[in-house]
CSV table of C-alpha atoms in Angstrom, one decimal:
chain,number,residue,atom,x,y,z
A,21,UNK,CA,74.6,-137.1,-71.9
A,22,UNK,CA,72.0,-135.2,-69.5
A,23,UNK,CA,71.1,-137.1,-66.6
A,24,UNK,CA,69.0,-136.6,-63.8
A,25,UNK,CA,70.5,-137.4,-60.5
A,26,UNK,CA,68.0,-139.8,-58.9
A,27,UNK,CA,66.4,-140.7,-55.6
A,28,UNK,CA,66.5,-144.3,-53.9
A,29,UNK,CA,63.0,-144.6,-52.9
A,30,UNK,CA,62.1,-147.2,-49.9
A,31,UNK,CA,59.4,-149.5,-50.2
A,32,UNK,CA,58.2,-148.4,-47.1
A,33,UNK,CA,57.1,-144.8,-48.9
A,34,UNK,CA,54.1,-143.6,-48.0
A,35,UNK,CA,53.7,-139.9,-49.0
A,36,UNK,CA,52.5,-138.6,-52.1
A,37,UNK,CA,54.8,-138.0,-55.0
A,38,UNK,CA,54.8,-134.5,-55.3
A,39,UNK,CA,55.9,-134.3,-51.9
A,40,UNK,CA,58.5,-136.4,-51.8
A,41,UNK,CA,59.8,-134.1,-54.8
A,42,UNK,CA,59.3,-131.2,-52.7
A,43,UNK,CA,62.2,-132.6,-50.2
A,44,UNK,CA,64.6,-133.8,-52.9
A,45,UNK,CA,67.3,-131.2,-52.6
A,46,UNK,CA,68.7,-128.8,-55.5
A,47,UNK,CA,71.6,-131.0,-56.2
A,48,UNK,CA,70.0,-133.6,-56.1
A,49,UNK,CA,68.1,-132.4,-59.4
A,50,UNK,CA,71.0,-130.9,-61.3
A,51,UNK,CA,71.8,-131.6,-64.9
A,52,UNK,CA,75.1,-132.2,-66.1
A,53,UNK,CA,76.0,-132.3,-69.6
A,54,UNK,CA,79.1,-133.7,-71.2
A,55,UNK,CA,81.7,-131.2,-73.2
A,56,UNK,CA,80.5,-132.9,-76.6
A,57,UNK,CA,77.2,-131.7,-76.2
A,58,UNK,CA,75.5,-128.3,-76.8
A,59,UNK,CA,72.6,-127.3,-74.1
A,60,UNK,CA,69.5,-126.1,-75.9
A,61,UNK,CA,66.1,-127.5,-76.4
A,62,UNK,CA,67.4,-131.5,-76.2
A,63,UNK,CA,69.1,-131.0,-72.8
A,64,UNK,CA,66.1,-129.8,-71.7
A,65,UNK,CA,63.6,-132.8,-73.1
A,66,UNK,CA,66.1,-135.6,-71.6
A,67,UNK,CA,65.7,-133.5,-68.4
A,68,UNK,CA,62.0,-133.8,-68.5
A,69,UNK,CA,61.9,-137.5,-69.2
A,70,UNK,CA,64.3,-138.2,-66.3
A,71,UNK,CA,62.2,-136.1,-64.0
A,72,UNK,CA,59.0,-138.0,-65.4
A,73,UNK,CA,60.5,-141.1,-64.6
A,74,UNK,CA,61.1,-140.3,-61.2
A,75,UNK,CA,57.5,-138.9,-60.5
A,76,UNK,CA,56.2,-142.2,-62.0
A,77,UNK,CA,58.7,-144.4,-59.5
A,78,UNK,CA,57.5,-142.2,-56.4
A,79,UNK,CA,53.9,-142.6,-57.9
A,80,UNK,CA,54.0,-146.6,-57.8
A,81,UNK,CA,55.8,-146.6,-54.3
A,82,UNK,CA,53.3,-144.7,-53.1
A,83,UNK,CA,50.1,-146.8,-54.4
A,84,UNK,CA,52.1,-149.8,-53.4
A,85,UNK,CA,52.1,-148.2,-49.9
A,86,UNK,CA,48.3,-147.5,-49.6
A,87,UNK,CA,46.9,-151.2,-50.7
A,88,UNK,CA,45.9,-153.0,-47.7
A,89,UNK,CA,47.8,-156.5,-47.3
A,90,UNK,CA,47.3,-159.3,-49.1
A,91,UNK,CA,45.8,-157.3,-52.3
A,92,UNK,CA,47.2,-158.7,-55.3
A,93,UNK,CA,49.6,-156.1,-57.5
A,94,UNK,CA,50.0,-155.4,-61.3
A,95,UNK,CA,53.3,-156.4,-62.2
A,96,UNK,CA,56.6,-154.7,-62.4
A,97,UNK,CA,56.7,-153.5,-66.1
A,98,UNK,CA,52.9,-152.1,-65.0
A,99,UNK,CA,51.1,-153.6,-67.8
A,100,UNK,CA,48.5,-156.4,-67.7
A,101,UNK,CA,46.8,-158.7,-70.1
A,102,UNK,CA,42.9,-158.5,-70.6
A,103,UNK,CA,42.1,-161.8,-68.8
A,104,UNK,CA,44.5,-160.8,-65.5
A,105,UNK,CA,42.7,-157.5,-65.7
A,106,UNK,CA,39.3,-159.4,-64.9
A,107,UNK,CA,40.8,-161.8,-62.2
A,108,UNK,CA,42.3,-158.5,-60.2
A,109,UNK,CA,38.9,-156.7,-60.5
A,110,UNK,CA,36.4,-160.0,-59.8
A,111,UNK,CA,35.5,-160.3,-56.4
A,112,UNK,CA,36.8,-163.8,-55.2
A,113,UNK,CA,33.4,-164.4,-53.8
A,114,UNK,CA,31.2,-164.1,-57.2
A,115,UNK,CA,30.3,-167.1,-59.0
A,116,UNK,CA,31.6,-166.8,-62.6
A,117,UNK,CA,30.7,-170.1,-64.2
A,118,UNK,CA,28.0,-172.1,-66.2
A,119,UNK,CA,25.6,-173.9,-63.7
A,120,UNK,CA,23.6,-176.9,-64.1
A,121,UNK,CA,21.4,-177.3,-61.2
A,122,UNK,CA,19.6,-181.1,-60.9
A,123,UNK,CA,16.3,-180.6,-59.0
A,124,UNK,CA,16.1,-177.1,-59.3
A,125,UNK,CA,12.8,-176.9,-59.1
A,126,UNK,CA,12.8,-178.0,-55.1
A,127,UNK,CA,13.1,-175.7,-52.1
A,128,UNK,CA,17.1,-175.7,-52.2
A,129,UNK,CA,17.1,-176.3,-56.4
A,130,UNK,CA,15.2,-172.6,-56.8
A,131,UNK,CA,17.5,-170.9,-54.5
A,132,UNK,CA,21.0,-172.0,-55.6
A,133,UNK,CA,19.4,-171.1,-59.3
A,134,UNK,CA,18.5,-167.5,-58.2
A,135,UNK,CA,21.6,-166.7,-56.2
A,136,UNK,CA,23.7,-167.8,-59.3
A,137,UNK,CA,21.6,-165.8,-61.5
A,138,UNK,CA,22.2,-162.9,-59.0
A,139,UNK,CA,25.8,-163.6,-59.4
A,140,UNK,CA,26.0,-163.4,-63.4
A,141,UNK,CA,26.3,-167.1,-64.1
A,142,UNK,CA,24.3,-168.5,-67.0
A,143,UNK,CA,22.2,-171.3,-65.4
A,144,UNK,CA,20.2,-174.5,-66.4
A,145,UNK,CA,18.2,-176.5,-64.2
A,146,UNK,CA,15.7,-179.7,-64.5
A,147,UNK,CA,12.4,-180.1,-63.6
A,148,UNK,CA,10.4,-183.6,-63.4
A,149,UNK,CA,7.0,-182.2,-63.6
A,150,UNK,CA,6.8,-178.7,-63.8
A,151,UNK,CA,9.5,-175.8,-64.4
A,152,UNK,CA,10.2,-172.9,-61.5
A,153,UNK,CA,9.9,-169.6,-61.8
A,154,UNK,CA,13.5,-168.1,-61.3
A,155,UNK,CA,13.9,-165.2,-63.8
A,156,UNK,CA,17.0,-166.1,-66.6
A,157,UNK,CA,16.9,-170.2,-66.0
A,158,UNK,CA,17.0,-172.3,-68.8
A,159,UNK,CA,14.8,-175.1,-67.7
A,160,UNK,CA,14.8,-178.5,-68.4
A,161,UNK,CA,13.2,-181.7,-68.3
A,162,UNK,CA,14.7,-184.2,-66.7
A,163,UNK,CA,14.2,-188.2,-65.3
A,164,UNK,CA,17.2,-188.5,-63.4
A,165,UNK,CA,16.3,-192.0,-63.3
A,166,UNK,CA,17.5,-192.7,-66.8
A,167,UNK,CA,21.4,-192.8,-67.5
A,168,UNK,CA,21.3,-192.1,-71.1
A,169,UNK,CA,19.0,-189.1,-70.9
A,170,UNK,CA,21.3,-187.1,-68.2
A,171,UNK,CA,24.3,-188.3,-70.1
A,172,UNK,CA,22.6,-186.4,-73.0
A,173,UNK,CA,22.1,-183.6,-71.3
A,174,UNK,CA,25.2,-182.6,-69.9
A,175,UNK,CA,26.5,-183.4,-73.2
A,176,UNK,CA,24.0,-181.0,-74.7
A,177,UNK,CA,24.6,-178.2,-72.1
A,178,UNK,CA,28.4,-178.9,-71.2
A,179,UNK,CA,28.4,-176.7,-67.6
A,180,UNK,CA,31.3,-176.2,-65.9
A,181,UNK,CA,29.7,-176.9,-62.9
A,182,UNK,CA,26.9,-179.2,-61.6
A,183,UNK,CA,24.9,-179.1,-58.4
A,184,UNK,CA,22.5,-182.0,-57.3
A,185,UNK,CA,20.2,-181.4,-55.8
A,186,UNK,CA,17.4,-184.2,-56.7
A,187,UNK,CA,16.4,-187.0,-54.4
A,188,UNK,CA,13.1,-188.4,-53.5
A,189,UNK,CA,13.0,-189.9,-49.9
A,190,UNK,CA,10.8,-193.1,-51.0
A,191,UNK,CA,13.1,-193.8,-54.3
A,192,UNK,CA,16.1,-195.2,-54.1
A,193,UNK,CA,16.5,-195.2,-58.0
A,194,UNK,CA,15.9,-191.5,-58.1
A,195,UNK,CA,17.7,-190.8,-54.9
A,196,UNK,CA,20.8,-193.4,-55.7
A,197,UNK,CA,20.7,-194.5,-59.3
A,198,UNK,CA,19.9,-190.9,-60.2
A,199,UNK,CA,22.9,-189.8,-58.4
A,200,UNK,CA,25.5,-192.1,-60.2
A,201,UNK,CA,23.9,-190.8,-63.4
A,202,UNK,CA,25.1,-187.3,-62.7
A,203,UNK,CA,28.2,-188.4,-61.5
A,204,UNK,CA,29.2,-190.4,-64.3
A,205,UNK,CA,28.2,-187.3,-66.9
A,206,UNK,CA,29.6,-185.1,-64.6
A,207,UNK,CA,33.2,-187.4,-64.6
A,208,UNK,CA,32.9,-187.8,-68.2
A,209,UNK,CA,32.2,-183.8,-69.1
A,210,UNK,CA,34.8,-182.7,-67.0
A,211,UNK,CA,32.6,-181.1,-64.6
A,212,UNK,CA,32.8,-179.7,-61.5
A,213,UNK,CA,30.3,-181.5,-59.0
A,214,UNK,CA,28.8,-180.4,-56.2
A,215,UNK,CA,26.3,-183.6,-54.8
A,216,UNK,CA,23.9,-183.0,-51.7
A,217,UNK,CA,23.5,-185.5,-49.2
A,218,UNK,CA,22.1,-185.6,-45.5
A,219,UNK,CA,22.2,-186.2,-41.8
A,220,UNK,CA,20.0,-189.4,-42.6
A,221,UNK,CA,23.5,-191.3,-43.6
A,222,UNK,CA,23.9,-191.1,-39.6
A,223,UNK,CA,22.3,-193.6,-37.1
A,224,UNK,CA,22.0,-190.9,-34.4
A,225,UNK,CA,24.3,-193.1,-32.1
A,226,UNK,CA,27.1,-190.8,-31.7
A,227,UNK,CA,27.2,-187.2,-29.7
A,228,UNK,CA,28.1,-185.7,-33.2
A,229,UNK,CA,29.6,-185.9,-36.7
A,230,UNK,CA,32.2,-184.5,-38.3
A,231,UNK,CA,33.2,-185.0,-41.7
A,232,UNK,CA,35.3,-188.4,-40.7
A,233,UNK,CA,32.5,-190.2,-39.9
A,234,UNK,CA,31.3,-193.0,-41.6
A,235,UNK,CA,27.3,-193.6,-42.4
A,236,UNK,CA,25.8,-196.2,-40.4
A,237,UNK,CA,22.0,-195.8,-42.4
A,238,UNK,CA,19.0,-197.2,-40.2
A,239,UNK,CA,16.2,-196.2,-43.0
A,240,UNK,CA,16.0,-196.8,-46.4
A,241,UNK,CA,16.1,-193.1,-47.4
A,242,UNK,CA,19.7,-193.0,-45.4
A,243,UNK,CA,20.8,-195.6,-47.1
A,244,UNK,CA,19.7,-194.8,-50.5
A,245,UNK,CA,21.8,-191.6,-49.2
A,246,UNK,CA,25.1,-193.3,-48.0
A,247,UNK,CA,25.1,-195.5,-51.2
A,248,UNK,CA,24.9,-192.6,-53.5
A,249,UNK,CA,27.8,-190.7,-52.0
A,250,UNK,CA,29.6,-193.9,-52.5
A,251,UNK,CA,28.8,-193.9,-56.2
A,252,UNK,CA,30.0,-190.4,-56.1
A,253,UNK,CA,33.6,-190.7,-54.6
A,254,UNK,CA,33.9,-193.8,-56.8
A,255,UNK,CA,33.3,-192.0,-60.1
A,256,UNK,CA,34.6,-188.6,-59.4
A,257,UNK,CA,37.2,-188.3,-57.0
A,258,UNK,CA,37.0,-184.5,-57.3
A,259,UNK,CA,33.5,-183.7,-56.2
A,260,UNK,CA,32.2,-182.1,-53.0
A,261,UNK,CA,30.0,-184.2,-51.0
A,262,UNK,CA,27.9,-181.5,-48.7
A,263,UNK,CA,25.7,-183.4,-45.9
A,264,UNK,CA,23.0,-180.8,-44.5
A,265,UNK,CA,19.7,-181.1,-42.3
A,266,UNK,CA,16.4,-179.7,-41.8
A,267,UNK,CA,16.3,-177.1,-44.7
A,268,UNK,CA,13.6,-173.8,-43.6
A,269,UNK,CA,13.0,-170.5,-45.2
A,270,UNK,CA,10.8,-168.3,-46.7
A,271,UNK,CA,7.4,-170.2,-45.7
A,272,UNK,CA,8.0,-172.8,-48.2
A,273,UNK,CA,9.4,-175.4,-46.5
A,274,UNK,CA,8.1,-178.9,-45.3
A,275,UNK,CA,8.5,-178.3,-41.7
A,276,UNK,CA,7.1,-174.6,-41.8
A,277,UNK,CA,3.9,-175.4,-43.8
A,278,UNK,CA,3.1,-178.2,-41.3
A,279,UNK,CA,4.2,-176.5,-38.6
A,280,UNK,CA,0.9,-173.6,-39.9
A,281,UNK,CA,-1.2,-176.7,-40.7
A,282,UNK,CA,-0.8,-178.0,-37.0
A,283,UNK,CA,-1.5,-174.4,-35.3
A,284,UNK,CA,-4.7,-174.2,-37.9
A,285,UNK,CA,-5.8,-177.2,-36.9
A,286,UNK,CA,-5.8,-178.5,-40.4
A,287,UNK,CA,-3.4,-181.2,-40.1
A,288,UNK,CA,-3.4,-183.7,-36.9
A,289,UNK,CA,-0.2,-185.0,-35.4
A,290,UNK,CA,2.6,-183.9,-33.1
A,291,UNK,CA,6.0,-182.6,-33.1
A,292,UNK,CA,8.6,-184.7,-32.0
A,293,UNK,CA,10.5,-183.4,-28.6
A,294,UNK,CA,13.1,-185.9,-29.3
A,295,UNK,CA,14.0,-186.1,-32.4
A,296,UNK,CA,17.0,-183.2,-32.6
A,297,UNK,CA,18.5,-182.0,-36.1
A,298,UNK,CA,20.6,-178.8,-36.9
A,299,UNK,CA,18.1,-176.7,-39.1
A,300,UNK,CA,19.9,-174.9,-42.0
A,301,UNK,CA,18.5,-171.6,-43.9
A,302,UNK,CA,17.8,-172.4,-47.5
A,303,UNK,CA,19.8,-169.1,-48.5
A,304,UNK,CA,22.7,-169.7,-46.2
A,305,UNK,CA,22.7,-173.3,-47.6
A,306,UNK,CA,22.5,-172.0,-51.2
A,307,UNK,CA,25.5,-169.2,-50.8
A,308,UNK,CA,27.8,-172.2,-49.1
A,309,UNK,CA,27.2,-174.7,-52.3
A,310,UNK,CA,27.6,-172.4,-54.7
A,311,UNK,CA,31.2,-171.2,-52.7
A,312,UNK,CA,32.5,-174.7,-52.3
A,313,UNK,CA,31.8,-175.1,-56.1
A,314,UNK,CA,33.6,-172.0,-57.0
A,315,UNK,CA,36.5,-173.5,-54.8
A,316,UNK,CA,39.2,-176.2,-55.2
A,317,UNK,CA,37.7,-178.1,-51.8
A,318,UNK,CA,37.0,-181.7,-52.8
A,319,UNK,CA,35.4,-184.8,-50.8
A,320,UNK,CA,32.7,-184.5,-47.6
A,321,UNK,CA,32.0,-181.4,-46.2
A,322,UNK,CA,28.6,-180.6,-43.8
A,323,UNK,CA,26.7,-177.7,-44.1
A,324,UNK,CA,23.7,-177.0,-41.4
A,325,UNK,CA,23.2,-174.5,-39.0
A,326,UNK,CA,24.9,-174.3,-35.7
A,327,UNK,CA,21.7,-174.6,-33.5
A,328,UNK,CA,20.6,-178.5,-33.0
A,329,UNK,CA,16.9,-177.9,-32.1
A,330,UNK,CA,14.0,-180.6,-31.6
A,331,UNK,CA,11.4,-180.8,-34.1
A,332,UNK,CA,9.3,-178.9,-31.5
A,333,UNK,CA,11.5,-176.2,-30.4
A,334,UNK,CA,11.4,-175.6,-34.2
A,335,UNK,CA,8.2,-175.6,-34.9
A,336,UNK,CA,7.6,-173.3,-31.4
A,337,UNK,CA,10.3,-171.1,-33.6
A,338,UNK,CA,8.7,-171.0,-36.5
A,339,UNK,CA,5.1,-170.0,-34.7
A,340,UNK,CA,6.9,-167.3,-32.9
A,341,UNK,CA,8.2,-166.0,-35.8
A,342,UNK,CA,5.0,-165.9,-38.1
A,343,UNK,CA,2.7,-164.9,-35.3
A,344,UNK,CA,1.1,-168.4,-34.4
A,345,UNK,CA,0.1,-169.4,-31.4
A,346,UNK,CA,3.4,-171.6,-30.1
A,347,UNK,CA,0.4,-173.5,-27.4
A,348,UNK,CA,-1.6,-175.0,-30.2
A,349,UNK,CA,1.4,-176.9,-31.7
A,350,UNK,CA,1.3,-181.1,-29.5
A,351,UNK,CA,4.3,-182.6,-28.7
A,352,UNK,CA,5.1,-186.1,-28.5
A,353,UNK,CA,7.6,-189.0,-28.8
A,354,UNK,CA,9.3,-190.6,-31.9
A,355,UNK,CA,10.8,-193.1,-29.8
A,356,UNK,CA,8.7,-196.1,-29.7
A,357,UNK,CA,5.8,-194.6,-31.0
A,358,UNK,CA,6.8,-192.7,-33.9
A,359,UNK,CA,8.4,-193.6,-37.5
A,360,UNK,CA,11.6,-195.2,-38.1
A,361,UNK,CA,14.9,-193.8,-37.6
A,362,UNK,CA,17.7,-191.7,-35.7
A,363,UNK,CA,16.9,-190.1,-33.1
A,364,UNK,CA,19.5,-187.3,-32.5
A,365,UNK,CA,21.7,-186.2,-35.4
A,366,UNK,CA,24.1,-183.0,-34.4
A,367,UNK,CA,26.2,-182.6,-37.7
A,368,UNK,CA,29.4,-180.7,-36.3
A,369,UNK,CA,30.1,-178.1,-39.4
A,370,UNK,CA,33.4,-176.4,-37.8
A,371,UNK,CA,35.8,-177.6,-40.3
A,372,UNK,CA,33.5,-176.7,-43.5
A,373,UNK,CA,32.5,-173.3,-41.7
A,374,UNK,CA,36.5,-172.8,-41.2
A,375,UNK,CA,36.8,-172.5,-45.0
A,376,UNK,CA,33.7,-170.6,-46.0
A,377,UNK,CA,33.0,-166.8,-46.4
A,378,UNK,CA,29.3,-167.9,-45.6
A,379,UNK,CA,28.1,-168.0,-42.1
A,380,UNK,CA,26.0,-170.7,-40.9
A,381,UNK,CA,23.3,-169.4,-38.5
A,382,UNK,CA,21.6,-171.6,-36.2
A,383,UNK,CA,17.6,-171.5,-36.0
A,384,UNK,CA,17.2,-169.4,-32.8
A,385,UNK,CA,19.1,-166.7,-34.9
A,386,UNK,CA,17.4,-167.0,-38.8
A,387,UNK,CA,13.8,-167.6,-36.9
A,388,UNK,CA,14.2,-164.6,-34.9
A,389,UNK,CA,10.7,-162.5,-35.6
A,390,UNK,CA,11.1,-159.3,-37.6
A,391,UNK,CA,10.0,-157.0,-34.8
A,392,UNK,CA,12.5,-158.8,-32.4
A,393,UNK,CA,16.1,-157.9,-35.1
């Protein structure tokens, strides 16, 4: 028999093969051949498949040594199957799943669409009225106030994964109904969920709130809110339940169109001094639903931005930003003279941030002008 006498490699080997063959000592790379055997040209192959063997054992210490911690390694026999090929080459963070977005032709519904798309996934969304324009969507129409027609939809489509983002603020069928509807196809179709809610759940009483908080509505809209996350939980104990606030970005926004309506002078009113909400970007809110849904987090989380602003400081923000004068924009009061509702609603996000990959900015930091980064 022709062996080759080996080397004991420790897993903490960091050099390259070829030198650590370079040290190896002549004896420790003789050949020895037993009486019965005649040397010639088989000696010589067994002698090259030992040494082959020991360059591929230095090689795979060697690799093992250079991948930074925590990477996840081929196993032992060094072969893999097609499908854990994919998962070790994937980025974690890259959505890979069929996407049906409810209200995705709102504000938030376009920009979860598009950064999906971005991401590779194949993605439906409804419209009530009239389709978006996000490149690759397969739109469709959609009363979310009719059980049997979003049953039949997610039946039709069968996503993976749904986001809902639909709600009207003066509807509770749309905005509570609607949101059992998707819950129940969602249950039933074995489909991840991802339902948005809001700060309007909250009464404003409290300093702050975290996730462990209970709503205590004081308008119809928050309780139209607070009853459909009920519905949720009830029907699909596996769903996320993300709470956010005051959504901005890009111009298209509520607050930012009225906010150039009030410094044009084409819209009266005032901007409330006391009424305080944590403003979220629409793209950081979009890139933290679409990571809870690609993770195995379940129940109430809150995503808004870490700044709690007035409705005023905003909207001096927002004119700051796009060049309007902050001096034409009135303040006032919505206590006692203004609308219904809470006052001062600081969601605390620190848990939810703790497990995201997105960062949350505040407004102070996504509002800061161009010139000014």
């Amino acid at each position: 028999m022709v062996v080759l006498a080996s080397r004991r490699f420790d897993e903490t080997e960091t050099d390259p093969p070829w030198r650590v063959l370079e040290r190896l000592p002549a004896s420790r790379m003789r050949l020895s051949c037993t009486p019965s055997q005649r040397p010639g040209w088989f000696q010589n192959l067994c002698a090259a498949v030992a040494l082959f063997a020991l360059v591929v054992a230095a090689l795979r210490r060697f690799i093992t040594a250079q991948r930074p911690p925590g990477e996840e390694l081929p196993p032992e026999n060094g072969f893999l199957r097609a499908d854990e090929q994919l998962r070790i080459a994937r980025p974690r963070t890259v959505l890979r799943v069929d996407l049906l977005v409810i209200g995705g032709s709102g504000l938030l519904g376009r920009e979860i669409a598009a950064q999906a798309r971005r991401a590779g996934a194949a993605v439906a969304a409804t419209f009530h009225q009239r389709a978006a324009e996000v490149d690759g969507v397969d739109w469709r129409p959609l009363d979310i106030r009719s059980r049997p027609e979003v049953a039949e939809l997610v039946r039709r489509i069968k996503p993976s994964t749904i986001v809902n983002a639909a709600f009207r603020q003066s509807d509770w069928t749309t905005t509570a109904d609607g949101a059992m509807h998707v819950a129940a196809a969602a249950a039933e179709a074995g489909a991840r969920l991802v339902h948005i809610s809001s700060d309007a759940v909250f009464a404003g009483r409290a300093a702050s709130y975290d996730e462990e908080c209970p709503p205590d509505p004081v308008t119809p809209y928050g309780a139209a809110k607070a009853a459909a996350e009920t519905a949720v939980k009830g029907l699909d104990r596996g769903a996320v339940i993300a709470r956010t606030s005051l959504i901005i970005g890009g111009g298209a926004s509520v607050h930012e169109r009225h906010v150039h309506a009030l410094a044009s002078g084409a819209a009266a009113g005032v901007l409330f001094t006391d009424d305080v909400r944590c403003p979220v970007h629409v793209a950081d809110l979009a890139a933290a639903l679409l990571e809870l849904a690609g993770s195995a987090y379940t129940g109430i989380h809150h995503v808004a931005g870490r700044d709690a602003v007035s409705r005023h400081e905003l909207g001096r923000l927002i004119a700051r930003r796009d060049g309007l004068s902050e001096a034409a924009l009135p303040a006032g009061l919505r206590a006692g003279s203004g609308p219904p509702g809470a006052l001062e609603v600081r969601l605390d996000c620190t848990v939810t941030q703790s497990r995201l990959t997105t960062r949350l900015r505040g407004a102070h930091e996504f509002l800061t002008p161009v010139s000014a980064r």
